[in-house]
Short mmCIF file of C-alpha atoms in Angstrom, two decimals:
data_model
loop_
_atom_site.label_atom_id
_atom_site.label_comp_id
_atom_site.label_asym_id
_atom_site.label_seq_id
_atom_site.Cartn_x
_atom_site.Cartn_y
_atom_site.Cartn_z
CA ASP A 1 -16.56 -9.83 -7.54
CA ALA A 2 -14.20 -11.29 -4.96
CA GLY A 3 -11.40 -9.08 -3.77
CA VAL A 4 -7.86 -10.06 -2.92
CA THR A 5 -7.79 -12.97 -0.49
CA GLN A 6 -4.97 -13.94 1.85
CA SER A 7 -4.36 -16.92 4.08
CA PRO A 8 -3.93 -17.49 6.90
CA THR A 9 -5.34 -14.45 8.68
CA HIS A 10 -3.18 -14.93 11.75
CA LEU A 11 -0.06 -16.95 12.42
CA ILE A 12 2.20 -17.51 15.41
CA LYS A 13 5.70 -18.89 14.86
CA THR A 14 8.90 -19.17 16.87
CA ARG A 15 12.30 -17.82 15.96
CA GLY A 16 14.14 -19.85 13.35
CA GLN A 17 11.01 -21.36 11.83
CA HIS A 18 9.81 -20.97 8.26
CA VAL A 19 6.49 -19.47 7.15
CA THR A 20 4.50 -19.44 3.90
CA LEU A 21 1.84 -16.83 3.25
CA ARG A 22 -0.62 -17.10 0.38
CA CYS A 23 -2.45 -14.61 -1.79
CA SER A 24 -5.07 -14.84 -4.52
CA PRO A 25 -5.49 -11.75 -6.70
CA ILE A 26 -8.64 -10.21 -8.04
CA SER A 27 -9.89 -12.11 -11.07
CA GLY A 28 -8.24 -10.72 -14.21
CA HIS A 29 -5.29 -9.21 -12.34
CA LYS A 30 -1.93 -10.60 -13.37
CA SER A 31 0.34 -8.77 -10.93
CA VAL A 32 0.81 -9.35 -7.22
CA SER A 33 2.84 -7.24 -4.80
CA TRP A 34 3.81 -7.98 -1.21
CA TYR A 35 4.29 -5.43 1.57
CA GLN A 36 5.36 -5.66 5.20
CA GLN A 37 3.76 -3.32 7.72
CA VAL A 38 5.36 -3.13 11.14
CA LEU A 39 3.17 -1.73 13.89
CA GLY A 40 2.99 2.06 13.76
CA GLN A 41 4.56 2.41 10.32
CA GLY A 42 3.52 2.54 6.71
CA PRO A 43 3.81 -0.59 4.54
CA GLN A 44 7.21 -1.40 3.05
CA PHE A 45 7.53 -2.95 -0.41
CA ILE A 46 8.92 -6.48 -0.52
CA PHE A 47 8.26 -7.91 -4.01
CA GLN A 48 6.22 -7.45 -7.15
CA TYR A 49 5.45 -10.23 -9.61
CA TYR A 50 3.87 -10.06 -13.03
CA GLU A 51 3.18 -13.06 -15.25
CA LYS A 52 5.24 -15.24 -12.88
CA GLU A 53 8.31 -13.05 -13.24
CA GLU A 54 9.81 -10.96 -10.44
CA ARG A 55 9.40 -7.31 -11.43
CA GLY A 56 10.83 -5.63 -8.40
CA ARG A 57 12.36 -6.32 -5.02
CA GLY A 58 12.56 -4.12 -1.96
CA ASN A 59 15.33 -3.86 0.61
CA PHE A 60 14.73 -7.17 2.36
CA PRO A 61 17.20 -9.98 3.12
CA ASP A 62 17.41 -13.18 1.10
CA ARG A 63 15.42 -14.93 3.81
CA PHE A 64 12.41 -13.47 2.02
CA SER A 65 11.38 -15.09 -1.24
CA ALA A 66 8.23 -15.30 -3.31
CA ARG A 67 6.79 -16.85 -6.39
CA GLN A 68 3.75 -16.51 -8.61
CA PHE A 69 1.84 -19.41 -10.06
CA PRO A 70 0.20 -19.85 -13.49
CA ASN A 71 -3.19 -18.92 -11.98
CA TYR A 72 -1.54 -15.65 -10.76
CA SER A 73 -1.79 -16.55 -7.08
CA SER A 74 1.35 -16.00 -5.07
CA GLU A 75 3.28 -17.23 -2.06
CA LEU A 76 5.61 -15.30 0.20
CA ASN A 77 8.16 -17.39 2.07
CA VAL A 78 10.24 -16.26 5.01
CA ASN A 79 13.01 -18.48 6.36
CA ALA A 80 14.83 -18.37 9.69
CA LEU A 81 12.24 -16.12 11.29
CA LEU A 82 13.39 -13.29 13.55
CA LEU A 83 11.41 -11.42 16.18
CA GLY A 84 11.57 -8.39 13.90
CA ASP A 85 9.62 -10.22 11.21
CA SER A 86 6.49 -9.81 13.33
CA ALA A 87 4.23 -7.65 11.20
CA LEU A 88 1.13 -7.43 9.05
CA TYR A 89 1.91 -8.83 5.61
CA LEU A 90 -0.20 -7.31 2.88
CA CYS A 91 -0.74 -8.60 -0.60
CA ALA A 92 -1.98 -6.32 -3.38
CA SER A 93 -3.05 -7.08 -6.92
CA SER A 94 -3.29 -4.99 -10.07
CA GLN A 95 -3.83 -5.71 -13.72
CA GLN A 96 -0.21 -5.39 -14.83
CA GLY A 97 1.54 -3.87 -11.83
CA TRP A 98 1.52 -0.24 -12.88
CA GLU A 99 -2.10 0.53 -12.11
CA THR A 100 -3.93 1.00 -8.83
CA GLN A 101 -3.14 -1.78 -6.39
CA TYR A 102 -5.96 -3.33 -4.39
CA PHE A 103 -5.04 -4.86 -1.07
CA GLY A 104 -6.15 -7.96 0.74
CA PRO A 105 -6.98 -8.17 4.46
CA GLY A 106 -3.42 -9.14 5.36
CA THR A 107 -1.81 -11.86 7.42
CA ARG A 108 -0.75 -10.97 10.94
CA LEU A 109 2.46 -12.80 11.80
CA LEU A 110 3.75 -12.97 15.34
CA VAL A 111 7.21 -14.41 15.93
CA LEU A 112 7.96 -15.47 19.51
CA ALA B 1 14.81 8.11 -4.02
CA GLN B 2 11.10 8.56 -3.59
CA LYS B 3 9.87 9.88 -0.26
CA ILE B 4 6.45 10.58 1.19
CA THR B 5 5.95 12.80 4.24
CA GLN B 6 2.81 12.99 6.33
CA THR B 7 3.40 15.52 9.09
CA GLN B 8 0.13 15.05 11.00
CA PRO B 9 0.32 12.01 13.30
CA GLY B 10 -3.29 12.58 14.35
CA MET B 11 -6.24 14.72 13.31
CA PHE B 12 -9.62 15.33 14.90
CA VAL B 13 -12.77 16.50 13.11
CA GLN B 14 -16.39 16.99 14.03
CA GLU B 15 -18.94 14.86 12.23
CA LYS B 16 -20.23 16.54 9.03
CA GLU B 17 -17.24 18.89 8.88
CA ALA B 18 -14.51 18.79 6.22
CA VAL B 19 -10.92 17.80 6.99
CA THR B 20 -7.64 18.02 5.09
CA LEU B 21 -4.88 15.46 5.52
CA ASP B 22 -1.46 16.65 4.37
CA CYS B 23 1.00 14.83 2.15
CA THR B 24 4.20 16.03 0.54
CA TYR B 25 6.39 14.00 -1.75
CA ASP B 26 9.82 14.03 -3.26
CA THR B 27 10.80 12.45 -6.56
CA SER B 28 12.99 13.17 -9.55
CA ASP B 29 10.76 11.17 -11.91
CA PRO B 30 8.61 13.28 -14.26
CA SER B 31 6.00 10.52 -14.34
CA TYR B 32 4.53 9.32 -11.08
CA GLY B 33 1.25 8.51 -9.40
CA LEU B 34 -0.09 9.50 -6.02
CA PHE B 35 -2.58 7.43 -4.02
CA TRP B 36 -4.51 7.67 -0.79
CA TYR B 37 -5.49 4.58 1.17
CA LYS B 38 -7.63 4.17 4.27
CA GLN B 39 -6.73 1.53 6.85
CA PRO B 40 -9.36 0.76 9.50
CA SER B 41 -8.38 -1.10 12.64
CA SER B 42 -9.10 -4.38 10.81
CA GLY B 43 -5.92 -3.81 8.80
CA GLU B 44 -7.13 -3.91 5.21
CA MET B 45 -5.88 -1.06 3.00
CA ILE B 46 -8.79 0.48 1.12
CA PHE B 47 -8.04 2.47 -2.04
CA LEU B 48 -9.62 5.93 -1.99
CA ILE B 49 -8.28 8.12 -4.78
CA TYR B 50 -5.53 8.43 -7.42
CA GLN B 51 -3.79 11.42 -9.05
CA GLY B 52 -1.39 11.09 -11.98
CA SER B 53 1.48 13.54 -12.32
CA TYR B 54 0.24 14.67 -15.75
CA ASP B 55 -3.41 15.01 -14.76
CA GLN B 56 -4.56 18.58 -15.31
CA GLN B 57 -7.44 18.47 -12.87
CA ASN B 58 -7.60 17.45 -9.24
CA ALA B 59 -9.02 13.99 -8.71
CA THR B 60 -12.37 13.54 -6.98
CA GLU B 61 -14.17 10.40 -5.79
CA GLY B 62 -17.42 11.05 -3.97
CA ARG B 63 -16.59 12.78 -0.65
CA TYR B 64 -12.86 12.51 -1.35
CA SER B 65 -10.87 15.01 -3.34
CA LEU B 66 -7.16 15.43 -3.85
CA ASN B 67 -5.67 18.91 -3.72
CA PHE B 68 -2.70 18.41 -6.08
CA GLN B 69 -0.13 21.21 -6.12
CA LYS B 70 2.66 19.95 -8.35
CA ALA B 71 5.05 22.88 -7.89
CA ARG B 72 4.84 22.50 -4.12
CA LYS B 73 4.97 18.68 -4.39
CA SER B 74 1.91 18.28 -2.24
CA ALA B 75 -1.10 15.98 -2.60
CA ASN B 76 -3.48 16.67 0.26
CA LEU B 77 -6.61 14.60 0.79
CA VAL B 78 -9.81 16.47 1.51
CA ILE B 79 -12.71 14.58 3.07
CA SER B 80 -15.96 16.48 2.98
CA ALA B 81 -18.92 15.89 5.33
CA SER B 82 -16.98 13.58 7.67
CA GLN B 83 -18.74 10.50 8.98
CA LEU B 84 -18.04 8.41 12.08
CA GLY B 85 -16.98 5.57 9.79
CA ASP B 86 -14.17 7.74 8.41
CA SER B 87 -12.22 7.22 11.65
CA ALA B 88 -9.15 5.27 10.55
CA MET B 89 -5.49 5.55 9.57
CA TYR B 90 -4.90 7.27 6.24
CA PHE B 91 -1.82 6.69 4.10
CA CYS B 92 -0.47 8.69 1.21
CA ALA B 93 1.58 6.66 -1.28
CA MET B 94 3.58 7.27 -4.43
CA ARG B 95 4.22 4.92 -7.31
CA ASP B 96 7.68 4.71 -8.82
CA GLY B 97 8.36 5.88 -12.31
CA GLU B 98 10.23 3.89 -14.92
CA ALA B 99 12.88 1.64 -13.46
CA ALA B 100 16.34 1.45 -14.97
CA GLY B 101 16.52 -0.68 -18.10
CA GLY B 102 13.04 0.22 -19.26
CA THR B 103 11.16 -2.22 -17.07
CA SER B 104 8.54 -0.32 -15.19
CA TYR B 105 6.79 -1.58 -12.13
CA GLY B 106 4.46 -0.16 -9.60
CA LYS B 107 6.25 -0.22 -6.29
CA LEU B 108 4.39 1.95 -3.79
CA THR B 109 6.24 4.08 -1.26
CA PHE B 110 4.07 4.97 1.74
CA GLY B 111 4.14 7.76 4.27
CA GLN B 112 3.89 7.23 8.02
CA GLY B 113 0.15 7.76 8.05
CA THR B 114 -2.31 10.07 9.83
CA ILE B 115 -4.85 8.80 12.35
CA LEU B 116 -8.19 10.52 11.78
CA THR B 117 -10.77 10.58 14.57
CA VAL B 118 -14.28 11.80 13.80
CA HIS B 119 -16.24 13.04 16.81
CA PRO B 120 -20.07 12.94 16.91
#
């Protein structure tokens, strides 16, 4: 069975630009969570979605937004990029959100 | 607020030896879950083992076991018979309990991680 997939794998943007990251969950999983991992730190929770509804939101500015589609895939959008947004963005899926979360390979974003 | 503490920035172990990675947590929720993930240099977080707060026995998964001491709020990972491929960053994480209003969700709070190096 395919695991969680994310695209793109790497991305380079400049300050002020917009970025969209994509995630496809494991087949049968209806919940997707997004995390930001800055170099040298543990991942920080950004959003969780279940059945297209936002279930939870971490302490991130409104420049960060996300959505989940009917096929349970998800997009994370970041507007007005800052240098500090450079990080590994991880997507995780679970059946309903409460259970074990399985992570994708991540998208490495570099903001110049 | 939930908090996870991993006090060992780095650990070294000889191949085939056992190693314990420490994790302490803080929460006021009676219901919570504790997880360990492995992160190789490639970046992907690999799920290793789970312990629920109401589980009576310590969790085990192959060479991984979780030494759960609820009164001390610790959830240490024990890796037996270390292999070279075990060299990686290891994260302890805790799942939130019920959110206000009755809507529960599974936000994970992670520690800072421990870098494990296995020597041949």
